[in-house]
Amino acid sequence: MKLDPILDALPAGIAILDRDLRIVAFNAAYHRVMGLPEGFARPGDAIEKIVHYLAGLAQSVPDEARRAAAERIAAFEARRGFVYRRPLHDGRWVEVVSTMLPDGGQVVLHLDATESQRKVAELAGRVAAREVETRLLRAIDGLSTGVCLYDAEDRMLLCNAAYRHILQLPERIGAGSTFREVLTSQIDSGVASLGGVPREVWLEERLRQHALPGDKTFEVPASEGRTLQIRDQRLADGGYVLTVTDVTQAREHRGEIERQTQILARTFESIGEGIVVYDSNRVLIAWNERARAMLDVPAEMMRVGTTFDRSVRFQVERGDFGPIPNVEAEMARRIARVSRPDPYSDEGWRANGRYIVSRRTPLPGGGWVTLFADLTERKHAEDALRDAKDQAEAASRTKSEFLANMSHELRTPLNAVIGFSEIIHQQIFGPIGEVRYIDYAKDIHTSGTHLLQVINDILDISKAEAGKVELREGSVDVGRTLAACVKLVAARAETGLVRIEVDVPEATPHLLADEQRLRQIALNLLSNAVKFTPPGGRVRATCARDAQGRLCLVVSDTGIGMRAQDIPRALEPFGQVESALTRRFEGTGLGLPLVKKLVELHDGTFELASEPGKGTVATVRFPAARCVGS
């Protein structure tokens, strides 16, 4: 993973380490500045690998190489930040600056100091030999870093233009000026940021720091929010070279990197799903704690630099994916799958009892993101719903079978009640003598007949729900069947002052259907229409083919109607719609549900359209394949 193009354009090599001293990222200049083979360093590598490699190149004696590597690794492990300059194996010089990050990681800058070192050495040599000052100035004036040479008495010998510009030195400060005068001019011009400290205190502290033995590198705040990096390097003759670099922009970039890293970390942790991100080398570069919890893996399996191979091997050997007879074959299969450039998803029960769904999405340039969702509770709910559905269906079948059996048991004695009451009412075996007994017998017959019809309806709908209705199909003349049904309801229509109209064209084809069931359909629709149509109303029955060739039986009325939201209830068994008008009429609410069941047995559809006070339209459509002839 490389940093953004702005950092890639910088000449300094930049590397970001995590708290375990593994490389998280680096910019394009890193390999070049450090003299590493291209591709040698990769995200996830320990910095120890780089240090040992470079020490081995720079030192021919193994013990010295190991000693040098140990010193540099100790500097990283001290976690206090550091600055040092050293030669590389290829003759160049590099300056290494480490700054700590809030999470324990480090940002390490690698500056190619070859030219600077050469210029400084050349400058020191020329001053020592009292070379011509102008030649030395030309050599260092091209540097963006400020360079100033002081003698053993702390007097300026020469400085380049960048030094004067960065410190905003006035014309009076030049060769012969003391280091104290240079510092004083910085205070006077406001370049030095005292931070509220009295100027004399600040000045004495800076001079004390300068007088400390050895080479020193540190950063100081300056005006306009700038940050200056100061390097104080002692020379053999007692003088020293002072270099000044404005590192404000570099610090801003570093701060932006830290800010983006923190934002990314907070974003990952706020995501409701688990997330892991691997680079093109199958090395973990980002994750959130939710993912670790879902996968139930140890913390060491979720660190920057951990390879996918190591993590998945741990899960396979632990049994997260069930019994695996050949671990190596499973590893090869999973590695081959993540290497493909197409997305995929997995789901299933894990060894920890959680139902996890994972979705992998490839990233441009290699690598991938995997999201993990814990659907354990939803899965349990689905299983519970499925069990409840199975139980409900079993209960419905049991209910239907019970009703069917009970209807048979009730119908047998009821036929006897109806028959004997009719004999008594008609006085077939002789006069009774008491008129009230005749009326009672008529009431018994009427009630028994009604109860038998209810039982027949219950039996029919129960058989339909239980899947026990068998159709005796044949070619049925729909017009003749409809006319026969009209005759059966004609008396009731005449009593209720309801007009019935029938329109069946002569060209209407016959229907492949069960004639008895078709008669039930038509009779129920006509009976309902007449029953709920007030005096003076009209019932109309038509039958014809539609544009799709289906045979449509339509029964419409000008009755009381119903609201659209009540229609689904009217189609449910015993779901008669409540209203002040409908309660005047007896009924179980089985007629329309029975029609729907019988129509569906014929592969047809049944629809109701209604509006209160404007009547109802019932439409039955039989498929074109059931039309016989033309």
XYZ file of C-alpha atoms in Angstrom:
630
model
C 0.000 0.000 0.000
C 1.445 3.410 -0.937
C 0.555 6.758 0.448
C -1.208 9.460 -1.484
C 0.387 11.092 -4.545
C 1.468 14.199 -2.611
C 3.679 12.126 -0.298
C 4.841 9.978 -3.192
C 6.139 13.139 -4.836
C 8.323 14.027 -1.848
C 12.063 13.250 -2.200
C 12.220 11.964 1.372
C 11.399 8.334 2.057
C 8.481 7.932 4.462
C 7.498 4.755 6.324
C 4.718 4.225 8.869
C 5.223 1.517 11.513
C 2.640 0.007 13.844
C 3.208 -0.549 17.547
C 4.761 -3.954 16.775
C 7.364 -2.272 14.511
C 5.839 -3.703 11.344
C 5.553 -1.652 8.194
C 2.021 -0.371 7.586
C 2.802 1.774 4.565
C 5.576 3.637 2.741
C 5.906 6.111 -0.109
C 7.545 5.759 -3.511
C 10.907 7.232 -2.419
C 11.433 4.789 0.447
C 13.281 2.052 -1.483
C 15.363 4.570 -3.441
C 16.518 6.626 -0.441
C 17.340 3.536 1.639
C 19.111 1.761 -1.221
C 16.748 -1.211 -1.060
C 15.975 -3.489 -4.025
C 12.624 -2.614 -5.566
C 9.863 -4.548 -3.834
C 12.141 -5.685 -0.997
C 10.064 -4.019 1.723
C 6.375 -4.895 1.926
C 3.549 -3.919 4.276
C 3.582 -6.314 7.195
C 7.388 -6.738 7.203
C 9.159 -6.172 10.521
C 11.506 -3.169 10.479
C 14.081 -5.583 11.914
C 14.295 -7.202 8.477
C 15.257 -3.891 6.824
C 17.749 -2.926 9.563
C 19.602 -6.273 9.417
C 19.712 -6.178 5.643
C 21.249 -2.681 5.511
C 23.675 -3.388 8.376
C 24.896 -6.488 6.570
C 25.630 -4.426 3.461
C 27.391 -1.646 5.350
C 29.521 -3.863 7.642
C 31.709 -6.622 6.313
C 32.314 -8.116 9.771
C 29.223 -10.081 10.922
C 29.617 -9.182 14.617
C 29.831 -5.492 13.788
C 26.804 -5.759 11.517
C 24.798 -7.427 14.275
C 25.922 -4.819 16.811
C 24.964 -1.941 14.509
C 21.570 -3.519 13.776
C 20.896 -4.082 17.489
C 21.616 -0.406 18.276
C 19.228 0.816 15.626
C 16.477 -1.616 16.605
C 16.887 -0.528 20.235
C 16.286 3.064 19.123
C 12.972 2.027 17.575
C 11.973 -0.052 20.597
C 12.707 2.848 22.976
C 9.590 4.550 21.516
C 10.837 8.058 22.255
C 11.588 9.143 18.716
C 15.120 9.748 17.470
C 17.296 11.397 14.840
C 20.555 10.068 13.464
C 22.641 10.337 10.301
C 24.751 7.490 8.931
C 26.438 6.358 5.724
C 24.862 3.712 3.506
C 26.592 0.796 1.804
C 26.511 2.564 -1.557
C 28.418 5.610 -0.296
C 25.413 7.810 0.234
C 24.356 9.351 3.565
C 20.884 9.094 5.015
C 19.311 10.958 7.886
C 16.626 9.011 9.796
C 14.019 10.844 11.902
C 11.431 8.900 13.924
C 8.319 10.531 15.434
C 5.863 8.657 17.661
C 2.150 8.303 16.801
C -0.674 8.337 19.391
C -1.390 4.614 18.891
C 2.222 3.598 19.600
C 3.266 3.450 15.969
C 5.967 5.617 14.413
C 6.384 7.802 11.319
C 9.954 7.508 10.042
C 11.420 10.035 7.580
C 14.506 8.996 5.557
C 16.260 12.010 4.044
C 19.013 11.617 1.478
C 21.746 13.630 3.214
C 24.484 12.729 0.742
C 24.644 16.083 -0.930
C 24.217 17.947 2.339
C 26.936 15.864 3.975
C 29.217 16.370 1.060
C 28.609 20.105 1.037
C 29.114 20.398 4.780
C 32.295 18.349 4.679
C 33.538 20.340 1.751
C 32.604 23.557 3.555
C 34.384 22.480 6.729
C 37.440 21.434 4.778
C 37.584 24.666 2.863
C 37.148 26.771 6.008
C 39.842 24.792 7.774
C 42.127 25.381 4.793
C 40.888 28.976 4.573
C 39.576 28.400 1.068
C 37.910 31.271 -0.709
C 34.566 31.974 0.922
C 32.763 32.771 -2.306
C 33.387 29.348 -3.844
C 31.940 27.697 -0.723
C 28.857 29.928 -0.803
C 28.166 29.023 -4.419
C 28.300 25.377 -3.428
C 25.694 25.694 -0.697
C 23.492 28.511 -1.966
C 21.556 26.115 -4.160
C 20.348 24.136 -1.140
C 16.817 24.644 0.182
C 18.125 23.794 3.639
C 19.703 26.720 5.513
C 23.412 26.119 6.205
C 25.698 28.253 8.386
C 29.306 27.659 9.414
C 30.499 28.900 12.808
C 34.037 28.858 14.214
C 35.123 27.631 17.621
C 34.328 31.064 19.126
C 30.711 30.863 17.940
C 31.252 33.476 15.218
C 29.603 33.125 11.828
C 32.010 32.403 9.016
C 29.487 32.123 6.216
C 25.892 31.118 5.497
C 23.792 30.433 2.444
C 20.742 32.341 1.204
C 18.289 29.757 2.562
C 19.676 30.231 6.086
C 19.143 34.001 5.941
C 15.659 33.584 4.396
C 14.344 30.998 6.851
C 15.601 32.939 9.900
C 14.803 36.336 8.300
C 18.229 37.680 9.224
C 18.751 41.436 8.774
C 21.650 42.783 6.687
C 23.649 43.644 9.775
C 23.939 39.967 10.648
C 26.696 38.320 8.639
C 30.233 37.039 8.826
C 31.673 37.805 12.280
C 28.304 37.926 14.040
C 28.089 35.763 17.146
C 25.593 32.961 17.621
C 24.028 34.978 20.464
C 23.511 37.938 18.047
C 21.858 35.611 15.534
C 19.470 34.332 18.230
C 18.760 37.877 19.439
C 17.884 38.995 15.900
C 15.390 36.118 15.679
C 13.720 37.321 18.872
C 13.648 40.931 17.648
C 12.170 40.021 14.240
C 9.579 37.701 15.785
C 10.864 34.613 13.955
C 11.486 32.856 17.275
C 8.329 31.724 19.080
C 9.027 32.163 22.787
C 5.818 30.491 23.953
C 5.316 33.033 26.727
C 8.825 32.569 28.148
C 10.813 35.789 28.876
C 13.289 36.531 26.106
C 16.370 36.260 28.340
C 15.211 32.903 29.693
C 14.557 31.631 26.179
C 17.924 32.955 24.952
C 19.938 31.395 27.769
C 18.175 28.049 27.374
C 18.910 28.029 23.639
C 22.592 28.848 24.254
C 22.825 26.135 26.896
C 21.348 23.630 24.489
C 23.826 24.718 21.807
C 26.792 24.274 24.165
C 25.958 20.626 24.896
C 28.563 18.226 23.458
C 27.889 16.093 20.410
C 25.623 16.481 17.416
C 22.018 17.482 18.092
C 18.788 17.614 16.104
C 15.577 19.144 17.419
C 12.505 21.082 16.319
C 11.488 24.572 17.447
C 8.315 26.582 16.838
C 8.629 29.703 14.690
C 6.436 32.591 13.579
C 3.308 32.098 11.475
C 2.818 28.619 12.857
C 5.957 27.257 11.216
C 8.170 24.502 12.610
C 11.942 24.583 12.092
C 14.212 21.585 12.378
C 17.676 22.499 13.711
C 20.781 20.315 13.271
C 23.861 21.283 15.233
C 26.924 19.326 14.004
C 30.352 19.755 15.618
C 33.522 19.931 13.506
C 36.980 18.641 14.363
C 38.454 22.156 14.752
C 35.860 23.108 17.414
C 33.585 24.925 15.036
C 30.237 23.639 13.934
C 27.760 23.592 11.068
C 24.207 24.662 11.779
C 21.470 23.601 9.338
C 17.880 24.825 9.453
C 14.957 23.182 7.587
C 11.371 24.372 7.471
C 9.460 21.120 8.173
C 6.042 22.743 8.546
C 4.590 21.111 5.432
C 6.041 17.720 6.292
C 4.516 17.920 9.772
C 1.168 18.916 8.263
C 1.313 15.911 5.958
C 2.231 13.715 8.867
C -0.614 15.176 10.921
C -3.017 14.623 8.038
C -1.926 11.014 7.813
C -2.508 10.601 11.544
C -5.896 12.324 11.311
C -7.028 10.170 8.400
C -5.814 7.070 10.193
C -7.812 7.993 13.298
C -10.914 8.798 11.229
C -10.603 5.492 9.412
C -10.225 3.621 12.699
C -13.299 5.344 14.200
C -15.277 4.678 11.018
C -14.406 0.999 11.071
C -15.429 0.680 14.704
C -18.777 2.435 14.079
C -19.742 0.049 11.269
C -22.423 -2.406 12.332
C -20.735 -5.248 10.457
C -17.323 -6.790 10.925
C -14.749 -5.685 8.354
C -11.261 -6.842 7.387
C -9.064 -5.500 4.591
C -6.190 -7.420 2.973
C -3.697 -6.075 0.444
C -2.583 -7.755 -2.775
C -0.020 -9.810 -0.807
C -2.789 -11.258 1.387
C -1.546 -9.200 4.363
C -4.025 -7.683 6.830
C -3.944 -3.873 6.705
C -7.191 -2.888 8.494
C -9.991 -4.392 10.580
C -12.469 -3.572 13.318
C -13.050 -5.184 16.677
C -16.508 -6.414 15.618
C -14.890 -8.665 13.002
C -12.538 -10.168 15.581
C -15.464 -10.805 17.942
C -17.591 -12.414 15.207
C -14.763 -14.705 14.108
C -13.798 -15.315 17.765
C -10.069 -15.254 17.015
C -7.218 -14.195 19.354
C -5.894 -10.632 19.173
C -2.648 -11.778 17.530
C -4.667 -12.982 14.538
C -6.014 -9.448 14.012
C -2.928 -7.277 13.713
C -1.503 -5.298 10.825
C 0.911 -7.584 9.009
C -0.886 -10.845 9.836
C -1.264 -12.887 6.667
C -4.539 -14.304 5.423
C -2.866 -17.713 5.189
C -2.018 -17.733 8.899
C -5.451 -16.533 9.971
C -7.452 -18.947 7.830
C -5.202 -21.880 8.794
C -5.968 -21.150 12.443
C -9.724 -21.210 11.716
C -9.546 -24.369 9.585
C -7.517 -26.279 12.173
C -9.842 -25.085 14.958
C -12.824 -26.518 13.073
C -14.618 -23.242 12.301
C -15.747 -24.611 8.918
C -16.629 -28.096 10.097
C -14.586 -31.298 9.816
C -11.833 -30.852 7.193
C -10.105 -34.149 6.280
C -7.306 -32.458 4.308
C -6.193 -29.144 5.807
C -3.652 -28.373 3.072
C -6.201 -28.964 0.302
C -8.679 -26.674 2.079
C -5.991 -24.003 2.483
C -5.145 -24.184 -1.220
C -8.823 -23.904 -2.135
C -9.417 -20.843 0.043
C -6.240 -19.073 -1.089
C -7.135 -19.718 -4.738
C -10.614 -18.310 -4.160
C -9.450 -15.017 -2.584
C -6.955 -14.653 -5.422
C -9.730 -14.465 -8.010
C -10.920 -10.971 -9.053
C -14.625 -11.698 -8.576
C -16.783 -11.096 -5.478
C -18.419 -13.939 -3.574
C -20.228 -14.634 -0.324
C -20.367 -17.446 2.245
C -22.715 -18.200 5.089
C -23.151 -20.877 7.693
C -22.965 -21.856 11.344
C -19.591 -21.378 13.010
C -18.066 -23.491 15.737
C -18.911 -20.786 18.284
C -22.636 -21.208 17.579
C -23.029 -18.036 15.490
C -24.499 -17.897 11.978
C -22.090 -15.670 10.027
C -22.518 -14.304 6.488
C -19.348 -13.021 4.792
C -19.211 -10.957 1.590
C -15.867 -10.447 -0.190
C -15.324 -7.518 -2.582
C -12.059 -7.171 -4.563
C -10.145 -3.870 -4.450
C -8.610 -2.100 -7.467
C -4.987 -3.080 -7.828
C -5.348 -6.206 -5.704
C -6.452 -7.072 -2.210
C -10.016 -7.268 -0.966
C -12.509 -6.201 1.682
C -14.616 -8.745 3.539
C -17.746 -7.766 5.498
C -19.126 -10.086 8.181
C -22.745 -10.007 9.385
C -24.007 -11.979 12.396
C -27.470 -13.288 11.472
C -27.789 -15.728 14.354
C -30.910 -14.160 15.862
C -32.569 -13.734 12.472
C -31.786 -17.367 11.621
C -33.319 -18.552 14.891
C -36.402 -16.404 14.168
C -36.711 -17.842 10.649
C -36.444 -21.384 11.994
C -39.095 -20.597 14.614
C -41.403 -19.110 11.962
C -40.869 -22.129 9.734
C -41.744 -24.476 12.600
C -44.800 -22.385 13.446
C -45.895 -22.437 9.796
C -45.523 -26.223 9.639
C -47.512 -26.569 12.850
C -50.216 -24.209 11.585
C -50.510 -26.097 8.311
C -50.716 -29.385 10.176
C -53.399 -27.918 12.450
C -55.320 -26.627 9.422
C -55.214 -30.052 7.786
C -56.366 -31.668 11.010
C -59.191 -29.134 11.320
C -60.305 -29.686 7.725
C -60.269 -33.467 8.144
C -62.193 -33.149 11.415
C -64.843 -30.910 9.851
C -65.175 -33.195 6.852
C -65.688 -36.234 9.088
C -68.085 -34.424 11.397
C -70.104 -33.090 8.468
C -70.669 -36.641 7.263
C -71.719 -37.715 10.747
C -74.178 -34.785 11.031
C -75.635 -35.061 7.547
C -76.882 -38.649 7.960
C -79.291 -38.040 10.913
C -80.226 -34.627 9.528
C -81.546 -36.201 6.319
C -83.878 -38.307 8.461
C -85.057 -35.202 10.358
C -85.769 -33.384 7.077
C -87.552 -36.408 5.557
C -89.810 -37.135 8.545
C -90.638 -33.442 9.049
C -91.698 -33.238 5.403
C -93.959 -36.337 5.823
C -95.595 -34.780 8.894
C -95.998 -31.375 7.235
C -97.645 -32.918 4.140
C -99.727 -35.348 6.312
C -98.857 -38.199 3.984
C -100.069 -40.879 6.455
C -103.229 -39.044 7.440
C -104.383 -35.772 9.006
C -102.783 -34.624 12.212
C -105.677 -32.578 13.412
C -103.786 -29.798 15.141
C -102.730 -27.023 12.758
C -99.885 -25.878 15.011
C -98.188 -29.259 14.649
C -98.250 -28.827 10.873
C -96.610 -25.400 11.196
C -94.016 -26.800 13.580
C -93.205 -29.583 11.123
C -92.765 -26.989 8.376
C -90.376 -24.992 10.591
C -88.426 -28.180 11.378
C -88.160 -28.944 7.657
C -87.062 -25.390 6.765
C -84.453 -25.267 9.533
C -83.181 -28.735 8.723
C -82.853 -27.889 5.043
C -80.884 -24.740 5.899
C -78.674 -26.637 8.334
C -78.022 -29.323 5.689
C -76.917 -26.635 3.225
C -74.536 -25.208 5.823
C -73.116 -28.665 6.528
C -72.730 -29.329 2.794
C -70.844 -26.046 2.409
C -68.583 -26.900 5.370
C -67.965 -30.353 3.922
C -67.117 -28.954 0.493
C -64.733 -26.253 1.731
C -63.081 -28.646 4.190
C -62.501 -31.166 1.427
C -61.080 -28.408 -0.769
C -58.683 -27.232 1.962
C -57.652 -30.824 2.669
C -56.983 -31.354 -1.050
C -59.553 -34.130 -1.318
C -61.852 -32.668 -3.967
C -61.670 -34.651 -7.189
C -63.035 -33.058 -10.365
C -65.148 -35.147 -12.727
C -64.363 -33.133 -15.800
C -66.334 -33.107 -19.016
C -67.630 -30.720 -21.663
C -70.121 -28.418 -19.917
C -72.581 -26.033 -21.588
C -72.082 -22.973 -19.412
C -75.204 -21.184 -20.725
C -77.468 -24.116 -19.887
C -75.859 -24.516 -16.437
C -76.286 -20.807 -15.724
C -79.958 -20.912 -16.812
C -80.598 -23.870 -14.479
C -79.086 -21.976 -11.560
C -81.202 -18.896 -12.329
C -84.341 -21.043 -12.049
C -83.249 -22.170 -8.554
C -82.957 -18.581 -7.266
C -85.840 -17.167 -9.292
C -88.425 -17.679 -6.545
C -86.352 -15.851 -3.976
C -85.609 -13.060 -6.465
C -89.283 -12.673 -7.257
C -90.142 -12.513 -3.552
C -87.488 -9.860 -3.004
C -88.556 -7.882 -6.108
C -85.109 -8.373 -7.704
C -84.786 -8.631 -11.504
C -82.378 -11.227 -12.922
C -80.839 -10.849 -16.395
C -78.750 -13.448 -18.223
C -76.589 -12.850 -21.287
C -74.741 -15.836 -22.790
C -73.948 -15.532 -26.549
C -74.729 -18.581 -28.669
C -71.083 -18.765 -29.793
C -69.880 -19.225 -26.223
C -67.705 -22.375 -26.154
C -68.286 -25.264 -23.800
C -66.021 -25.544 -20.767
C -63.885 -28.495 -19.696
C -65.053 -28.620 -16.059
C -66.843 -30.542 -13.317
C -70.507 -29.672 -14.029
C -71.606 -30.129 -10.419
C -68.832 -27.816 -9.155
C -69.530 -25.274 -11.894
C -73.185 -25.272 -10.811
C -72.067 -24.637 -7.199
C -69.972 -21.683 -8.371
C -72.787 -20.074 -10.350
C -75.461 -20.829 -7.753
C -73.427 -19.354 -4.889
C -72.710 -16.161 -6.864
C -76.338 -15.747 -7.927
C -77.655 -16.505 -4.420
C -75.315 -13.968 -2.860
C -76.255 -11.316 -5.423
C -79.992 -11.810 -4.911
C -79.607 -12.039 -1.135
C -77.836 -8.676 -0.792
C -79.764 -6.731 -3.440
C -82.664 -4.621 -2.044
C -86.143 -4.586 -3.676
C -86.159 -2.971 -7.096
C -82.538 -3.925 -7.731
C -81.022 -5.956 -10.539
C -78.741 -8.989 -10.853
C -76.972 -9.596 -14.178
C -75.072 -12.770 -15.207
C -72.946 -12.866 -18.367
C -70.495 -15.340 -19.894
C -68.145 -14.647 -22.801
C -64.490 -14.945 -23.877
C -62.063 -12.076 -23.221
C -59.161 -10.798 -25.362
C -56.844 -13.517 -24.007
C -59.279 -16.276 -24.940
C -60.317 -16.959 -21.340
C -63.957 -17.741 -20.544
C -65.293 -15.120 -18.125
C -68.378 -15.646 -15.954
C -69.471 -12.313 -14.451
C -72.253 -11.856 -11.884
C -73.015 -8.227 -10.959
C -75.666 -6.671 -8.763
C -76.935 -3.308 -7.570
C -76.928 -4.403 -3.944
C -75.475 -3.066 -0.732
C -71.837 -3.653 -1.776
C -68.869 -3.511 0.595
C -65.698 -1.514 1.177
C -62.540 -2.462 -0.695
C -60.736 -3.269 2.582
C -63.537 -5.729 3.512
C -63.156 -7.860 0.354
C -60.261 -10.024 1.668
C -62.325 -10.841 4.755
C -65.341 -11.804 2.625
C -63.141 -14.358 0.848
C -62.106 -16.024 4.118
C -64.204 -18.901 5.546
C -66.807 -17.582 8.051
C -65.660 -14.056 7.178
C -69.033 -12.461 6.440
C -68.712 -8.655 6.474
C -70.534 -6.983 9.365
C -73.031 -4.180 8.675
C -76.510 -3.185 9.781
C -77.996 -4.453 6.510
C -76.131 -7.744 6.124
C -77.090 -8.935 9.609
C -80.702 -9.141 8.418
C -79.671 -12.125 6.303
C -78.583 -15.488 7.577
C -75.381 -17.042 6.313
C -72.149 -18.675 7.366
C -69.883 -16.710 5.080
C -68.796 -19.895 3.261
C -70.252 -19.166 -0.174
C -67.558 -16.887 -1.612
C -64.596 -18.795 -0.086
C -66.044 -22.014 -1.552
C -66.374 -20.338 -4.962
C -62.730 -19.232 -4.778
C -61.550 -22.754 -3.904
C -63.575 -24.400 -6.667
C -62.446 -21.853 -9.277
C -58.790 -22.403 -8.331
C -59.293 -26.172 -8.691
C -60.213 -25.417 -12.314
C -56.954 -23.384 -12.739
C -59.023 -20.181 -12.837
C -59.074 -16.890 -10.961
C -61.791 -15.237 -8.904
C -62.031 -11.482 -8.287
C -64.449 -9.242 -6.400
C -64.938 -5.533 -7.007
C -67.403 -3.644 -4.824
C -68.378 -0.257 -3.457
C -70.819 0.456 -0.627
C -74.290 1.314 -1.989
C -73.271 0.621 -5.616
C -73.231 -3.159 -5.726
C -70.706 -5.903 -6.345
C -69.114 -7.469 -9.442
C -67.855 -11.064 -9.150
C -65.634 -12.220 -12.023
C -64.550 -15.815 -12.649
C -61.953 -16.421 -15.381
C -61.277 -19.914 -16.700
C -58.072 -20.436 -18.728
C -58.314 -20.545 -22.533
C -57.030 -24.141 -22.467
C -60.346 -25.231 -20.868
C -62.486 -23.828 -23.671
C -63.910 -26.591 -25.872
C -64.943 -25.711 -29.432
C -65.798 -22.149 -30.415
